[in-house]
PDB file of C-alpha atoms in Angstrom:
ATOM      1  CA  MET A   1      76.639  90.524  -7.060  1.00 50.00           C
ATOM      2  CA  VAL A   2      73.584  90.767 -10.409  1.00 55.00           C
ATOM      3  CA  LYS A   3      75.262  92.594 -12.156  1.00 55.00           C
ATOM      4  CA  VAL A   4      71.606  94.831 -13.768  1.00 55.00           C
ATOM      5  CA  MET A   5      71.093  96.408 -17.622  1.00 57.00           C
ATOM      6  CA  LYS A   6      69.642  99.808 -17.575  1.00 58.00           C
ATOM      7  CA  GLU A   7      67.299  98.329 -20.161  1.00 57.00           C
ATOM      8  CA  SER A   8      65.846  96.328 -17.612  1.00 81.00           C
ATOM      9  CA  VAL A   9      65.743  97.801 -14.393  1.00 85.00           C
ATOM     10  CA  ILE A  10      62.556  99.178 -15.161  1.00 83.00           C
ATOM     11  CA  LYS A  11      61.110  95.862 -15.380  1.00 87.00           C
ATOM     12  CA  GLN A  12      62.742  94.360 -13.030  1.00 89.00           C
ATOM     13  CA  VAL A  13      61.517  96.503 -10.435  1.00 88.00           C
ATOM     14  CA  LEU A  14      58.235  96.429 -10.963  1.00 87.00           C
ATOM     15  CA  ALA A  15      58.287  92.139 -11.126  1.00 90.00           C
ATOM     16  CA  LEU A  16      59.387  92.516  -7.620  1.00 92.00           C
ATOM     17  CA  GLN A  17      55.724  91.959  -7.465  1.00 90.00           C
ATOM     18  CA  SER A  18      54.676  88.724  -8.411  1.00 93.00           C
ATOM     19  CA  LYS A  19      58.042  87.360  -7.008  1.00 94.00           C
ATOM     20  CA  SER A  20      57.848  85.381  -4.094  1.00 95.00           C
ATOM     21  CA  THR A  21      59.334  85.976  -0.451  1.00 94.00           C
ATOM     22  CA  ALA A  22      61.946  83.428  -1.029  1.00 95.00           C
ATOM     23  CA  GLU A  23      62.728  85.477  -4.858  1.00 96.00           C
ATOM     24  CA  LEU A  24      63.159  88.393  -2.874  1.00 95.00           C
ATOM     25  CA  LYS A  25      65.727  85.973  -0.338  1.00 96.00           C
ATOM     26  CA  GLU A  26      67.406  84.419  -3.262  1.00 96.00           C
ATOM     27  CA  LEU A  27      67.552  88.055  -5.488  1.00 95.00           C
ATOM     28  CA  TRP A  28      68.883  89.361  -2.480  1.00 95.00           C
ATOM     29  CA  ARG A  29      71.295  87.837  -1.692  1.00 96.00           C
ATOM     30  CA  SER A  30      72.342  88.107  -5.148  1.00 95.00           C
ATOM     31  CA  ILE A  31      72.702  91.648  -4.609  1.00 94.00           C
ATOM     32  CA  PHE A  32      74.165  91.877  -2.164  1.00 93.00           C
ATOM     33  CA  ASP A  33      75.812  89.155  -1.417  1.00 93.00           C
ATOM     34  CA  THR A  34      74.410  88.767   1.785  1.00 94.00           C
ATOM     35  CA  ASP A  35      72.144  87.081   3.525  1.00 94.00           C
ATOM     36  CA  ALA A  36      67.896  88.558   3.397  1.00 93.00           C
ATOM     37  CA  PRO A  37      66.757  90.138   6.680  1.00 90.00           C
ATOM     38  CA  PRO A  38      64.042  87.615   8.616  1.00 88.00           C
ATOM     39  CA  HIS A  39      61.046  90.443   7.256  1.00 84.00           C
ATOM     40  CA  SER A  40      58.089  90.541   4.631  1.00 85.00           C
ATOM     41  CA  LYS A  41      57.025  91.018   1.046  1.00 88.00           C
ATOM     42  CA  THR A  42      56.042  95.097   1.814  1.00 84.00           C
ATOM     43  CA  TYR A  43      60.036  95.494   3.463  1.00 85.00           C
ATOM     44  CA  LEU A  44      62.133  94.076   0.576  1.00 90.00           C
ATOM     45  CA  ILE A  45      60.420  95.285  -2.491  1.00 89.00           C
ATOM     46  CA  PRO A  46      61.435  98.705  -1.880  1.00 85.00           C
ATOM     47  CA  ARG A  47      65.179  98.626  -0.315  1.00 88.00           C
ATOM     48  CA  LEU A  48      65.177  95.190  -3.259  1.00 91.00           C
ATOM     49  CA  ALA A  49      64.030  98.542  -5.900  1.00 87.00           C
ATOM     50  CA  TYR A  50      66.121 100.137  -4.572  1.00 86.00           C
ATOM     51  CA  ARG A  51      69.172  98.378  -4.916  1.00 90.00           C
ATOM     52  CA  LEU A  52      68.282  97.444  -9.000  1.00 90.00           C
ATOM     53  CA  GLN A  53      67.630 101.070  -9.684  1.00 86.00           C
ATOM     54  CA  GLU A  54      71.325 102.456  -7.539  1.00 87.00           C
ATOM     55  CA  LEU A  55      72.965  98.788  -9.585  1.00 88.00           C
ATOM     56  CA  ALA A  56      72.106  99.622 -12.765  1.00 86.00           C
ATOM     57  CA  TYR A  57      72.320 104.402 -11.580  1.00 83.00           C
ATOM     58  CA  GLY A  58      74.602 104.863 -10.686  1.00 85.00           C
ATOM     59  CA  PRO A  59      74.147 106.383  -6.111  1.00 85.00           C
ATOM     60  CA  MET A  60      71.475 108.299  -5.086  1.00 80.00           C
ATOM     61  CA  ALA A  61      73.229 112.646  -4.533  1.00 80.00           C
ATOM     62  CA  GLU A  62      73.573 113.058  -1.034  1.00 84.00           C
ATOM     63  CA  LYS A  63      72.504 116.319  -0.961  1.00 80.00           C
ATOM     64  CA  SER A  64      68.912 114.354  -1.904  1.00 79.00           C
ATOM     65  CA  ALA A  65      69.515 110.997   0.005  1.00 79.00           C
ATOM     66  CA  LYS A  66      70.050 113.181   3.784  1.00 82.00           C
ATOM     67  CA  GLN A  67      66.555 115.244   2.168  1.00 78.00           C
ATOM     68  CA  LEU A  68      64.971 112.409   1.775  1.00 74.00           C
ATOM     69  CA  ASP A  69      66.160 110.916   4.872  1.00 75.00           C
ATOM     70  CA  ASN A  70      64.661 113.473   6.294  1.00 78.00           C
ATOM     71  CA  LEU A  71      62.015 113.483   5.075  1.00 75.00           C
ATOM     72  CA  ALA A  72      61.936 109.607   6.047  1.00 69.00           C
ATOM     73  CA  ASP A  73      62.305 110.257   9.226  1.00 75.00           C
ATOM     74  CA  GLN A  74      59.125 113.707   9.832  1.00 76.00           C
ATOM     75  CA  MET A  75      56.746 110.202   8.567  1.00 72.00           C
ATOM     76  CA  GLU A  76      57.390 108.084  11.145  1.00 70.00           C
ATOM     77  CA  LYS A  77      56.634 111.195  13.646  1.00 77.00           C
ATOM     78  CA  GLY A  78      53.456 110.940  11.690  1.00 75.00           C
ATOM     79  CA  LYS A  79      54.111 114.416   9.725  1.00 71.00           C
ATOM     80  CA  LYS A  80      51.879 114.572   6.483  1.00 68.00           C
ATOM     81  CA  PHE A  81      52.860 116.245   3.319  1.00 62.00           C
ATOM     82  CA  THR A  82      50.425 117.828   1.350  1.00 56.00           C
ATOM     83  CA  ASN A  83      50.974 117.675  -2.808  1.00 51.00           C
ATOM     84  CA  HIS A  84      52.362 120.980  -3.093  1.00 50.00           C
ATOM     85  CA  TYR A  85      55.308 120.294  -0.638  1.00 47.00           C
ATOM     86  CA  MET A  86      55.710 116.957  -2.808  1.00 49.00           C
ATOM     87  CA  ALA A  87      55.613 117.917  -5.839  1.00 50.00           C
ATOM     88  CA  ALA A  88      58.558 120.922  -5.350  1.00 63.00           C
ATOM     89  CA  LYS A  89      61.414 120.809  -7.943  1.00 75.00           C
ATOM     90  CA  PRO A  90      64.076 117.829  -6.857  1.00 81.00           C
ATOM     91  CA  LEU A  91      66.682 118.700  -5.388  1.00 79.00           C
ATOM     92  CA  ALA A  92      70.312 118.628  -8.431  1.00 80.00           C
ATOM     93  CA  GLY A  93      72.097 116.226  -8.914  1.00 83.00           C
ATOM     94  CA  THR A  94      68.497 114.219  -9.168  1.00 87.00           C
ATOM     95  CA  LYS A  95      68.766 111.785 -12.328  1.00 89.00           C
ATOM     96  CA  LEU A  96      64.371 111.681 -13.666  1.00 92.00           C
ATOM     97  CA  ILE A  97      63.992 108.414 -15.762  1.00 91.00           C
ATOM     98  CA  ARG A  98      61.451 107.396 -17.986  1.00 92.00           C
ATOM     99  CA  GLU A  99      60.195 104.661 -19.671  1.00 92.00           C
ATOM    100  CA  PHE A 100      58.898 105.928 -22.769  1.00 94.00           C
ATOM    101  CA  GLN A 101      58.006 103.725 -26.160  1.00 93.00           C
ATOM    102  CA  GLY A 102      60.831 101.221 -25.507  1.00 90.00           C
ATOM    103  CA  ASP A 103      63.463 104.343 -24.980  1.00 91.00           C
ATOM    104  CA  LEU A 104      65.182 105.375 -21.934  1.00 92.00           C
ATOM    105  CA  HIS A 105      64.905 108.753 -21.378  1.00 95.00           C
ATOM    106  CA  GLU A 106      67.413 110.691 -18.617  1.00 93.00           C
ATOM    107  CA  VAL A 107      66.758 114.167 -17.615  1.00 94.00           C
ATOM    108  CA  LEU A 108      69.700 115.196 -14.912  1.00 92.00           C
ATOM    109  CA  VAL A 109      67.655 118.065 -12.519  1.00 90.00           C
ATOM    110  CA  SER A 110      70.429 121.692 -12.480  1.00 86.00           C
ATOM    111  CA  GLU A 111      70.109 124.302 -10.163  1.00 82.00           C
ATOM    112  CA  ASN A 112      68.315 126.520 -12.951  1.00 85.00           C
ATOM    113  CA  GLY A 113      66.292 123.520 -14.374  1.00 90.00           C
ATOM    114  CA  PHE A 114      66.915 120.605 -16.555  1.00 94.00           C
ATOM    115  CA  ILE A 115      69.794 118.746 -18.897  1.00 94.00           C
ATOM    116  CA  TYR A 116      67.473 116.229 -21.119  1.00 96.00           C
ATOM    117  CA  GLN A 117      70.900 115.430 -24.719  1.00 94.00           C
ATOM    118  CA  GLY A 118      73.384 117.777 -23.542  1.00 92.00           C
ATOM    119  CA  GLN A 119      70.581 120.816 -23.724  1.00 94.00           C
ATOM    120  CA  SER A 120      68.968 123.064 -21.362  1.00 94.00           C
ATOM    121  CA  TYR A 121      65.504 123.126 -20.200  1.00 95.00           C
ATOM    122  CA  LYS A 122      63.967 125.233 -18.283  1.00 92.00           C
ATOM    123  CA  SER A 123      60.381 122.721 -18.014  1.00 93.00           C
ATOM    124  CA  LEU A 124      59.892 118.816 -17.775  1.00 94.00           C
ATOM    125  CA  SER A 125      57.069 119.712 -19.948  1.00 95.00           C
ATOM    126  CA  ALA A 126      59.252 120.502 -22.665  1.00 96.00           C
ATOM    127  CA  ILE A 127      61.535 117.777 -22.122  1.00 97.00           C
ATOM    128  CA  ALA A 128      57.941 115.264 -22.132  1.00 96.00           C
ATOM    129  CA  ARG A 129      56.821 117.526 -25.760  1.00 97.00           C
ATOM    130  CA  LYS A 130      60.315 116.768 -27.031  1.00 97.00           C
ATOM    131  CA  ILE A 131      60.384 112.729 -26.359  1.00 97.00           C
ATOM    132  CA  THR A 132      56.288 111.826 -26.740  1.00 96.00           C
ATOM    133  CA  GLY A 133      55.704 114.794 -29.604  1.00 96.00           C
ATOM    134  CA  THR A 134      52.441 116.301 -27.711  1.00 95.00           C
ATOM    135  CA  ARG A 135      51.007 118.343 -24.743  1.00 95.00           C
ATOM    136  CA  TRP A 136      52.258 116.774 -21.199  1.00 92.00           C
ATOM    137  CA  ASN A 137      52.048 117.881 -17.892  1.00 92.00           C
ATOM    138  CA  GLY A 138      56.172 117.154 -17.126  1.00 92.00           C
ATOM    139  CA  PRO A 139      56.074 116.600 -13.228  1.00 90.00           C
ATOM    140  CA  ALA A 140      53.297 113.782 -14.345  1.00 90.00           C
ATOM    141  CA  PHE A 141      55.024 112.302 -17.820  1.00 92.00           C
ATOM    142  CA  PHE A 142      58.476 111.922 -15.479  1.00 90.00           C
ATOM    143  CA  GLY A 143      55.625 110.489 -12.191  1.00 86.00           C
ATOM    144  CA  LEU A 144      56.854 113.188 -10.065  1.00 85.00           C
ATOM    145  CA  ARG A 145      52.782 113.283  -9.117  1.00 76.00           C
ATOM    146  CA  SER A 146      49.618 111.411 -10.555  1.00 63.00           C
ATOM    147  CA  ASN A 147      47.811 112.660 -13.820  1.00 59.00           C
ATOM    148  CA  LYS A 148      44.215 113.897 -11.746  1.00 57.00           C
ATOM    149  CA  GLU A 149      47.627 116.598 -10.111  1.00 49.00           C
ATOM    150  CA  ALA A 150      48.750 118.033 -13.033  1.00 46.00           C
TER     151      ALA A 150
END
């Protein structure tokens, strides 16, 4: 089984797009300890990306996983979601991870806000400002919405 370093997981996930199907299947064997299913790159890449992140950061909170499964089921049935719906605050227990100027920054979503470096914050924007030194839309900084929506 491959050991995934937290510092390099973002680079590994981004590099998946440039790999051949054969390379992706080889990576699959190394991190899942089983042969890859006979699917295309579009099937393999998101699953490999999830697994790499899971190995580096730990499994997703059960409540978050159930909500994502529910959303996926609804999307398979043709339901469309508005940006407003998708921009809702992530569930408590979710980790938001952002690389900025070579440093990884982890934020834990809590019931009452967010926790960054052991300190509680009411908004992601306050955390983004602490990290960058400039004003940022917090959800945009952490990839929860695009800058255009911010």
